[in-house]
PDB file of C-alpha atoms in Angstrom:
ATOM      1  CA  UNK A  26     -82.837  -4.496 -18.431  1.00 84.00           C
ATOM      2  CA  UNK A  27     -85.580  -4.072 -20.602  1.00 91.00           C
ATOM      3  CA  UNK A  28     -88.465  -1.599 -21.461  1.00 92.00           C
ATOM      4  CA  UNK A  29     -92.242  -2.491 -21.904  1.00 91.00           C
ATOM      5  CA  UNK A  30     -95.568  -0.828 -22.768  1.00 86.00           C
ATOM      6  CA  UNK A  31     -97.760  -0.249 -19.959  1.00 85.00           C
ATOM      7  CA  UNK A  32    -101.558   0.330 -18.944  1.00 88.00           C
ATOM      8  CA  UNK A  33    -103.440  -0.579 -21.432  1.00 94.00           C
ATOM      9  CA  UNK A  34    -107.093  -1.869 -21.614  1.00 96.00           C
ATOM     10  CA  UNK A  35    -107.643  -5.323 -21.121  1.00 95.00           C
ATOM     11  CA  UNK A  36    -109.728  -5.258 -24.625  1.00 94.00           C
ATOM     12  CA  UNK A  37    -107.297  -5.077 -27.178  1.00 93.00           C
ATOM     13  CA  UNK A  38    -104.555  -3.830 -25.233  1.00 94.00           C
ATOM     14  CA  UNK A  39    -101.258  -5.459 -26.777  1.00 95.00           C
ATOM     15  CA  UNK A  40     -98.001  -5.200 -24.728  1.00 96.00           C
ATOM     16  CA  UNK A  41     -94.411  -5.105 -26.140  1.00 96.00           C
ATOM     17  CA  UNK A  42     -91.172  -6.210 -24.456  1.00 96.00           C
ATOM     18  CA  UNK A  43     -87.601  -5.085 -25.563  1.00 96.00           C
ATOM     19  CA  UNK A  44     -85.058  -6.286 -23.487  1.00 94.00           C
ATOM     20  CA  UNK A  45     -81.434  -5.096 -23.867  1.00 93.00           C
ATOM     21  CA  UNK A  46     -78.669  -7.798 -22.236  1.00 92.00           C
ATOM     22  CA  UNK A  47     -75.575  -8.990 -22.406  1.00 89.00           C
ATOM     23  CA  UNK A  48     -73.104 -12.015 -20.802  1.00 87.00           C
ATOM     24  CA  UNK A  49     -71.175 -14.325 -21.994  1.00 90.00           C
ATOM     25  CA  UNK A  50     -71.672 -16.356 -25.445  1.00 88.00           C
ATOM     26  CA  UNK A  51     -73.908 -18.934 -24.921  1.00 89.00           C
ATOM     27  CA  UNK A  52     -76.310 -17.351 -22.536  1.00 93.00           C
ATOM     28  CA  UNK A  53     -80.065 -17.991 -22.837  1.00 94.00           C
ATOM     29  CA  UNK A  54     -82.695 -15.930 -21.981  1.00 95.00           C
ATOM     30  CA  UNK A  55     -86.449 -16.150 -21.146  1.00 96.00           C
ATOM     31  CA  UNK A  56     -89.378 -14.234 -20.462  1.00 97.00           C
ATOM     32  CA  UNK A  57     -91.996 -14.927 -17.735  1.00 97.00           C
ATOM     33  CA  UNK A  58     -95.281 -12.960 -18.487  1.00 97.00           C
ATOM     34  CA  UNK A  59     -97.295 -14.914 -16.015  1.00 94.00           C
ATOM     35  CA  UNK A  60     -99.937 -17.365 -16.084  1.00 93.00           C
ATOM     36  CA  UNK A  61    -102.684 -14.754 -17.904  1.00 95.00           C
ATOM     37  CA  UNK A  62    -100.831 -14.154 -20.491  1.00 97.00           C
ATOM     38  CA  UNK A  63    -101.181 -14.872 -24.048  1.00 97.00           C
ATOM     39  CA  UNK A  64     -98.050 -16.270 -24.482  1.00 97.00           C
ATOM     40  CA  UNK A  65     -97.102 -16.988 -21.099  1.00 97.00           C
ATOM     41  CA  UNK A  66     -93.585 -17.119 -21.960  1.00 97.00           C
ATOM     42  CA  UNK A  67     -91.040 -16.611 -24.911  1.00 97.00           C
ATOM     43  CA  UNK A  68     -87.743 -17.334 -25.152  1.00 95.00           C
ATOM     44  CA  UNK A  69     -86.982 -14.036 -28.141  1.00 95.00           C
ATOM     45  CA  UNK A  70     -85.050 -11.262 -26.637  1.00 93.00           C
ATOM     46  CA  UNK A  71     -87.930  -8.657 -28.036  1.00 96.00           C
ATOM     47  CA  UNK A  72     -91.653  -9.783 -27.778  1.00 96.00           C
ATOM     48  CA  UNK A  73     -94.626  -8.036 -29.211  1.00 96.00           C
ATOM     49  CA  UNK A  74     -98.422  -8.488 -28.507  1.00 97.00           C
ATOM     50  CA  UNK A  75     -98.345  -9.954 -25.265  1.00 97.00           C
ATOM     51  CA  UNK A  76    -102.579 -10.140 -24.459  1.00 97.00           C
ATOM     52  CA  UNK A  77    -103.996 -10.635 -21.087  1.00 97.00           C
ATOM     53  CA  UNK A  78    -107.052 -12.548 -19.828  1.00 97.00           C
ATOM     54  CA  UNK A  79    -107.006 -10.236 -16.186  1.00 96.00           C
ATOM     55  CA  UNK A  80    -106.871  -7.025 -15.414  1.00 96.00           C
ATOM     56  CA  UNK A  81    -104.609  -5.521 -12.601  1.00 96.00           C
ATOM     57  CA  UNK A  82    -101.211  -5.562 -11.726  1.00 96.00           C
ATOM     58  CA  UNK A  83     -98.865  -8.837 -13.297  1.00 96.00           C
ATOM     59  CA  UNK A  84     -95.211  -9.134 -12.876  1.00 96.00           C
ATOM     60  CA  UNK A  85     -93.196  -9.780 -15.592  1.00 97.00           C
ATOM     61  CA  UNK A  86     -89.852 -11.854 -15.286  1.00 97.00           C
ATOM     62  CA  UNK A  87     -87.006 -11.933 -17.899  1.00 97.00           C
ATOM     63  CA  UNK A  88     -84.526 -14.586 -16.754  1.00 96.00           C
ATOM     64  CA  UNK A  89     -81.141 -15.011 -18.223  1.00 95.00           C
ATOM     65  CA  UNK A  90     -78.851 -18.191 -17.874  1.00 95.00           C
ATOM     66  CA  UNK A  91     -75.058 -19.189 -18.294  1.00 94.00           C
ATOM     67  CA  UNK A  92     -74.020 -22.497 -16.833  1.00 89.00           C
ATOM     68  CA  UNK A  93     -75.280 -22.924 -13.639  1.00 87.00           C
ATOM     69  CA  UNK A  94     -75.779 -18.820 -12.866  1.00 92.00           C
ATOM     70  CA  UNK A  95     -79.325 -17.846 -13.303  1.00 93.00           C
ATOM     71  CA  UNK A  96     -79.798 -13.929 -13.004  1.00 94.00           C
ATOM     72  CA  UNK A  97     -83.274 -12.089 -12.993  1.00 95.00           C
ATOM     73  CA  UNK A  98     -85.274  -8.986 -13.477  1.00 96.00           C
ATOM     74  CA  UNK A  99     -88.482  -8.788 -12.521  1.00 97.00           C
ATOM     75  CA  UNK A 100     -90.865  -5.182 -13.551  1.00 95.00           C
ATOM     76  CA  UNK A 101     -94.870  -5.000 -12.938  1.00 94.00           C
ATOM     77  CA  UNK A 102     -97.250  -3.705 -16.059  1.00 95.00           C
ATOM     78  CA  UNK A 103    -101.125  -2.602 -15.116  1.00 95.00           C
ATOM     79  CA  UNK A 104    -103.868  -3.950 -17.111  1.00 96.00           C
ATOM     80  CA  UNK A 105    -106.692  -2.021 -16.919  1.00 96.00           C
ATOM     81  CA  UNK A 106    -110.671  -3.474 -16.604  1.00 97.00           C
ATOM     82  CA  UNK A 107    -113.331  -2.105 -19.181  1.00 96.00           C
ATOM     83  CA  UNK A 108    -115.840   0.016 -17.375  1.00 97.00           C
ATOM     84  CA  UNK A 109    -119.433  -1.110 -16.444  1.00 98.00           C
ATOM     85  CA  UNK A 110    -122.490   1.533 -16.168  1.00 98.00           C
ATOM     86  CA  UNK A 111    -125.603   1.028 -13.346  1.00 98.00           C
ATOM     87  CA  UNK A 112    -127.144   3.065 -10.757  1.00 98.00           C
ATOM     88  CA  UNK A 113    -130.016   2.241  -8.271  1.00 98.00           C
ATOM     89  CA  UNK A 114    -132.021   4.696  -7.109  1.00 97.00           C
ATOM     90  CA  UNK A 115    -133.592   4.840  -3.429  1.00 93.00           C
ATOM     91  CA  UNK A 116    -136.963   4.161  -4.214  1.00 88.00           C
ATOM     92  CA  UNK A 117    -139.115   5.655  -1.488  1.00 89.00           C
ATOM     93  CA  UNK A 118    -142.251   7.280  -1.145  1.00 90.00           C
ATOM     94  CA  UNK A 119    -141.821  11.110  -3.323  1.00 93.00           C
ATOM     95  CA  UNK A 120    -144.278  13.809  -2.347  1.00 96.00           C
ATOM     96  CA  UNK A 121    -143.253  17.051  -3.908  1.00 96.00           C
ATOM     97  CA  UNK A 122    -141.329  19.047  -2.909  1.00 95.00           C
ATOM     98  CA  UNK A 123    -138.879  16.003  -2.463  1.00 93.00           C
ATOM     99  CA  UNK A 124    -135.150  14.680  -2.466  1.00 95.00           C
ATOM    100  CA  UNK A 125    -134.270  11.853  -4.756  1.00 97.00           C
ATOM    101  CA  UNK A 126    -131.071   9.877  -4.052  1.00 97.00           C
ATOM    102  CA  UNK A 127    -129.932   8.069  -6.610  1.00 98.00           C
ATOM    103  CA  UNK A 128    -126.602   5.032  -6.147  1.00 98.00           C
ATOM    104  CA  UNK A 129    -123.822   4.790  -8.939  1.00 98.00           C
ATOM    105  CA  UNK A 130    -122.859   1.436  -8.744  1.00 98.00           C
ATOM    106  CA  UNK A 131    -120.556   1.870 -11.927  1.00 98.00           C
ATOM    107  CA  UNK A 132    -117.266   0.489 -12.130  1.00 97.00           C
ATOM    108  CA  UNK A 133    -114.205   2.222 -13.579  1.00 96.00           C
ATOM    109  CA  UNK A 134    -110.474   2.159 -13.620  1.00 93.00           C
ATOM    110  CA  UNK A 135    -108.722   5.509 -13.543  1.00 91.00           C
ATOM    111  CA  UNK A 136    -110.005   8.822 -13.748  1.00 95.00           C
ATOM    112  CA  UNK A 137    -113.932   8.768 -14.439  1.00 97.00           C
ATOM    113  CA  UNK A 138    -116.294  11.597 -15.530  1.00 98.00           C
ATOM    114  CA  UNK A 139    -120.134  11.461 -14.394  1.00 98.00           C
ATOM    115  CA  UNK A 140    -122.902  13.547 -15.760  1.00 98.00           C
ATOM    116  CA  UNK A 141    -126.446  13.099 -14.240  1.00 98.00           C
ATOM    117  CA  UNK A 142    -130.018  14.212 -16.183  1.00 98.00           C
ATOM    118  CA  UNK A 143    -132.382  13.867 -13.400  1.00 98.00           C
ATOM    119  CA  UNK A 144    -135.355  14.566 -16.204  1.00 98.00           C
ATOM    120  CA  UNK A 145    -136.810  17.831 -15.078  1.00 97.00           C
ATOM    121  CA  UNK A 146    -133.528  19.495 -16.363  1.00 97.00           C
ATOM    122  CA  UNK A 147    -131.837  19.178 -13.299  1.00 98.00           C
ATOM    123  CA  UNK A 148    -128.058  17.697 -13.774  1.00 98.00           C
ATOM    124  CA  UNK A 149    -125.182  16.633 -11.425  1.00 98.00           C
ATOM    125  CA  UNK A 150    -121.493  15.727 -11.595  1.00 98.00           C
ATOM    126  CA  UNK A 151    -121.812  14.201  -8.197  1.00 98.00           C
ATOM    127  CA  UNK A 152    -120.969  10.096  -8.082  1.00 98.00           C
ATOM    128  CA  UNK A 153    -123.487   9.871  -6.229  1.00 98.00           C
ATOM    129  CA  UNK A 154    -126.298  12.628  -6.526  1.00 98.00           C
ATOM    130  CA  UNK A 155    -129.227  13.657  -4.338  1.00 97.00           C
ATOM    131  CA  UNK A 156    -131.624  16.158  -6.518  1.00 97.00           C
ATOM    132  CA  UNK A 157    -134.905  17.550  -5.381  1.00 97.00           C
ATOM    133  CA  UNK A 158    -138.042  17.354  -7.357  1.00 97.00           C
ATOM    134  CA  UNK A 159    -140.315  20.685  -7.330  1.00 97.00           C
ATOM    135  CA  UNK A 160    -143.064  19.220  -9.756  1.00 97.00           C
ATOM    136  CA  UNK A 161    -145.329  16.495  -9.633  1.00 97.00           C
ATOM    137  CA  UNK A 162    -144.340  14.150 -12.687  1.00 97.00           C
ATOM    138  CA  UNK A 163    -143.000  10.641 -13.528  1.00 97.00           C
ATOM    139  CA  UNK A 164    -139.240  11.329 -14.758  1.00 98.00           C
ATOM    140  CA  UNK A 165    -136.786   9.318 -16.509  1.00 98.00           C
ATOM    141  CA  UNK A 166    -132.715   9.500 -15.168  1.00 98.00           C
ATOM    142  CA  UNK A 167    -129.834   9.052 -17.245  1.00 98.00           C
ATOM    143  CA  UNK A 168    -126.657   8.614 -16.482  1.00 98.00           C
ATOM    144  CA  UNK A 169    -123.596   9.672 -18.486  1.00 98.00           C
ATOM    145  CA  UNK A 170    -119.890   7.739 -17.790  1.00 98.00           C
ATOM    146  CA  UNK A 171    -116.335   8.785 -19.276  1.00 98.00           C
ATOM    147  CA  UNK A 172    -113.307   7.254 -18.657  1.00 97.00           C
ATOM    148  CA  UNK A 173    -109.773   9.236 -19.171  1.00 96.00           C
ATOM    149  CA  UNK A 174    -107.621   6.707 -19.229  1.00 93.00           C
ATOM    150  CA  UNK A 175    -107.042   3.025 -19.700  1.00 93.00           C
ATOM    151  CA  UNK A 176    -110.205   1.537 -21.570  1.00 96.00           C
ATOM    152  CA  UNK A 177    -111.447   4.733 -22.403  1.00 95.00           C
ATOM    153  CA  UNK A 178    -115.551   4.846 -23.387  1.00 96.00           C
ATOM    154  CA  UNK A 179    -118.384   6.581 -23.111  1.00 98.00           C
ATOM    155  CA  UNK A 180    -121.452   4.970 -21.707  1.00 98.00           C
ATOM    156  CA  UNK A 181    -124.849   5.821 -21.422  1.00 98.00           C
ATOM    157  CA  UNK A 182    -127.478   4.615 -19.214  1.00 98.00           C
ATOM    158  CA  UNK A 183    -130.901   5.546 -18.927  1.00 98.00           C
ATOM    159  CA  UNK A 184    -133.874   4.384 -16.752  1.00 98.00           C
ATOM    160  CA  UNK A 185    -137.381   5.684 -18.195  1.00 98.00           C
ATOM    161  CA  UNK A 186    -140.379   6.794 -16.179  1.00 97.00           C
ATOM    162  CA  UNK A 187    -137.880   5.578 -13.087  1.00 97.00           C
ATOM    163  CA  UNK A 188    -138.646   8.477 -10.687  1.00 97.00           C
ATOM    164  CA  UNK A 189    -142.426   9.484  -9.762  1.00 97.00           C
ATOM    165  CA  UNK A 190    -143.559  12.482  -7.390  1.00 97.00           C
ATOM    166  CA  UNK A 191    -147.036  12.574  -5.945  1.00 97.00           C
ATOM    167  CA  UNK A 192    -148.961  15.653  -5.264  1.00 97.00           C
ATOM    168  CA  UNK A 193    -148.660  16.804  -1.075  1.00 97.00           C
ATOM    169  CA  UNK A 194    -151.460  17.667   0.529  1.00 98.00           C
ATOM    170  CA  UNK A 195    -151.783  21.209   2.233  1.00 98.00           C
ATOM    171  CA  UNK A 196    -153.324  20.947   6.148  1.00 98.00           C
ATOM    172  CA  UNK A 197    -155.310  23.801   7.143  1.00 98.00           C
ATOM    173  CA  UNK A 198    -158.493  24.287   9.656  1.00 98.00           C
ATOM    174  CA  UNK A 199    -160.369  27.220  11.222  1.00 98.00           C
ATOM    175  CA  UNK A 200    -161.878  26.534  14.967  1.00 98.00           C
ATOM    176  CA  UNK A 201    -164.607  29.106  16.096  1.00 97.00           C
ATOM    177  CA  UNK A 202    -165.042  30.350  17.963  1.00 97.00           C
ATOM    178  CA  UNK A 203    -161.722  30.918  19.173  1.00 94.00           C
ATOM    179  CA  UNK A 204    -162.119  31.866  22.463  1.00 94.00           C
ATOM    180  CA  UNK A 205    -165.206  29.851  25.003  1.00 93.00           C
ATOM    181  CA  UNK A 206    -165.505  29.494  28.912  1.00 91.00           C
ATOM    182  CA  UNK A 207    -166.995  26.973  30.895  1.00 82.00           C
ATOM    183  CA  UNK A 208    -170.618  27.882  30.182  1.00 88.00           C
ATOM    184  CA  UNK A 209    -170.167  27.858  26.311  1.00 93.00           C
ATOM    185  CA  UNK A 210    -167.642  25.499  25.509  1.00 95.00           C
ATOM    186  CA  UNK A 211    -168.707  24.155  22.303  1.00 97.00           C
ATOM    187  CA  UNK A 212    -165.715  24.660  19.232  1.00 97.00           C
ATOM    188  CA  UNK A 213    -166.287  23.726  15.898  1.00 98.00           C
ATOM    189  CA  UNK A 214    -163.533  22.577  13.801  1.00 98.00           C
ATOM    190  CA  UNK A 215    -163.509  23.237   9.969  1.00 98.00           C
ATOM    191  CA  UNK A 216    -161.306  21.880   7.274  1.00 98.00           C
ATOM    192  CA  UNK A 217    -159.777  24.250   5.149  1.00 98.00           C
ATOM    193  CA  UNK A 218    -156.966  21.891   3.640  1.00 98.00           C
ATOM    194  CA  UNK A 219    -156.122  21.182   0.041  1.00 98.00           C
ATOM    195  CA  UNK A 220    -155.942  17.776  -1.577  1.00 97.00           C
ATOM    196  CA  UNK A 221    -155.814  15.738   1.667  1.00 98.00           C
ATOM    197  CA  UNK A 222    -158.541  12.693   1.615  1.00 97.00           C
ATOM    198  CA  UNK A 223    -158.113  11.340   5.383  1.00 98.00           C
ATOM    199  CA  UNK A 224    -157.459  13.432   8.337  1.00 98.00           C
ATOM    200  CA  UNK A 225    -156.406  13.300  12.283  1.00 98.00           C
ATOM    201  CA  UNK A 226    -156.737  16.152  14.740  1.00 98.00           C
ATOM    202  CA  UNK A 227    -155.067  15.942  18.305  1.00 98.00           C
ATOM    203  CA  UNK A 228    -156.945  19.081  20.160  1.00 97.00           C
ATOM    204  CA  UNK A 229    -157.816  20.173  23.904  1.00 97.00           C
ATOM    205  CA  UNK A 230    -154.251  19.558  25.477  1.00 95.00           C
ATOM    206  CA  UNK A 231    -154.019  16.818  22.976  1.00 94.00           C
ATOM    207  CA  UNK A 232    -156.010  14.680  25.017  1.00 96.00           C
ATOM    208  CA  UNK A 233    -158.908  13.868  22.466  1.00 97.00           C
ATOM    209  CA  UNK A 234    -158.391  13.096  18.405  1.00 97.00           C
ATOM    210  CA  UNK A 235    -160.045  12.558  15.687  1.00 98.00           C
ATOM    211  CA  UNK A 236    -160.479  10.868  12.087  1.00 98.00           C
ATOM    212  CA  UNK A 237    -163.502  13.925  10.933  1.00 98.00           C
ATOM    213  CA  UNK A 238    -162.868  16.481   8.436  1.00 98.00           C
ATOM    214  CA  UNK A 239    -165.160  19.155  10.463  1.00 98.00           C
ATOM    215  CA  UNK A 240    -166.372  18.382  13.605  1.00 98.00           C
ATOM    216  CA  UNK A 241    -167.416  20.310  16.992  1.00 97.00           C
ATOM    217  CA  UNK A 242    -166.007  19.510  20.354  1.00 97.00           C
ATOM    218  CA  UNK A 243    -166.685  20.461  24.157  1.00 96.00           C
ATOM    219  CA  UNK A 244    -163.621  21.768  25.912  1.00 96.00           C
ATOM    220  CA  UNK A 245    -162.970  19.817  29.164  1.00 94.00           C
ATOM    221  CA  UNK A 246    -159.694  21.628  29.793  1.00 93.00           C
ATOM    222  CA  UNK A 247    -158.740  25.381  31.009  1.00 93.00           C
ATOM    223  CA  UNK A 248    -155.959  27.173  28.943  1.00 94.00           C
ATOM    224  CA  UNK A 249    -154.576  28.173  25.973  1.00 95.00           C
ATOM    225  CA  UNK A 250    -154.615  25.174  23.708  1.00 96.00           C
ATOM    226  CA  UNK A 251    -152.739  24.308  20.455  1.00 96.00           C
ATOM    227  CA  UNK A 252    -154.596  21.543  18.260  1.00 98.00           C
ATOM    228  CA  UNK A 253    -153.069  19.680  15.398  1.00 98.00           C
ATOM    229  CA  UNK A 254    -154.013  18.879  12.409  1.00 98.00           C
ATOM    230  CA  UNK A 255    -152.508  15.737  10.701  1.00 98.00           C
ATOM    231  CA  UNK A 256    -153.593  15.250   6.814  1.00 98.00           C
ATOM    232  CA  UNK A 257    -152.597  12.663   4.110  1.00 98.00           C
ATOM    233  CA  UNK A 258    -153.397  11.406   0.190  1.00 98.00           C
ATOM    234  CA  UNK A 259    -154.036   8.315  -1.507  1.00 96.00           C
ATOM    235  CA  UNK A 260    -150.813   8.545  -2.230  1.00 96.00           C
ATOM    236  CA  UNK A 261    -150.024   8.469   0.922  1.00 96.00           C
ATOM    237  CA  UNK A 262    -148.210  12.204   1.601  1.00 97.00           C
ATOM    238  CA  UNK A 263    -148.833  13.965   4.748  1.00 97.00           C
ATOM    239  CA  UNK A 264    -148.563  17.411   5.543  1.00 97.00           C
ATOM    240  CA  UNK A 265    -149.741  19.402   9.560  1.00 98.00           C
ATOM    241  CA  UNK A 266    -151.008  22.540  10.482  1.00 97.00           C
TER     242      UNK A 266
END
């Protein structure tokens, strides 16, 4: 049999094997520590500061020999990886009030800790975080990672000016008058919105459009209609009234 340290962190981590046996006079013994080890093998019944070059799983063989009878017994000891730290956020188009999503493409072994500063002083535990930006700005993310166990760190990552959130416009318009018959049938529209620099009305049964901030219009069509407004930034957020 024999006893061994186990999970340790690839950087640094130094394994010891004692091995308690016992046959007839004569008998040999060897260990097998596999082909990433530094040494690979040793022939000493107790072996200290056995390094290896992978992380994972490797079995470990000690092998003990009298005559022709070979016996064996083989045990498994983790190596663990050291952690990495990255994130991507989703980079598209942020028009406040607006949901950021943001990718943690970190890399860990064992139990991991992650603490999100989204730069408006909004913070998540979440591995991977959506947060929602009230305020027009340009914000810088940082990203906090712990591991518990195994290589244990602390890393820090931060990505300045990474997030930016545009101003929306607000759509608004006034039609008057808001009532006209067949005789009088003349509306005007009026822009009331805030912000907005290009514009798109759908009006009388949404059957005509178009591209003017105030414009008048003859109604063609009997009923109660509904027009649309459609506005938008040079930014290029939208907003509808």
């Amino acid at each position: 049999s024999f006893t061994h340290s186990d999970s340790l962190c690839i950087n640094g981590g130094l394994y010891d094997f004692d091995a308690t046996v016992s046959g007839p006079p004569n008998s040999t013994y060897w260990w097998g520590f596999g082909a990433s080890a530094s040494p690979s093998n040793s022939t000493s019944i107790d072996v200290n500061n056995v390094s290896y070059l992978n992380s994972g799983f490797h079995p470990v063989t000690l092998y003990g020999s009298f005559d022709n009878c070979i016996d064996s017994l083989v045990q498994q000891v983790y190596v663990y990886f050291e952690p990495t730290i990255n994130y991507v956020y989703l980079n598209t188009l942020q028009c406040a009030p607006s949901t950021a999503t943001f990718i943690n493409t970190s890399t860990s072994d064992g139990n991991t800790i992650y603490s999100w500063d989204f730069g408006d002083g909004g913070t998540s535990t979440s591995l991977n975080p959506s947060h929602v930006y009230y305020q027009v700005g340009t914000y810088s993310v940082g990203l906090t990672l712990i591991t518990l166990e195994g290589c244990i760190d602390t890393l820090y990552l931060l990505q300045q000016d990474l997030v930016t959130v545009h101003p929306s416009p607000i759509a608004g318009f006034n039609v008057n008058p808001s009532e006209v018959d067949v005789c009088d049938n003349t509306v005007s529209f009026t822009d009331e919105s805030i912000g907005a620099s290009s514009y798109l009305y759908y009006f009388d049964h949404h059957g005509f459009s178009s591209t003017l901030a105030n414009f008048s219009h003859e109604y063609v069509v009997s009923g109660t209609d509904n027009p649309i407004q459609i506005v938008s930034n040079a930014f290029g957020c939208r907003d509808s009234a």
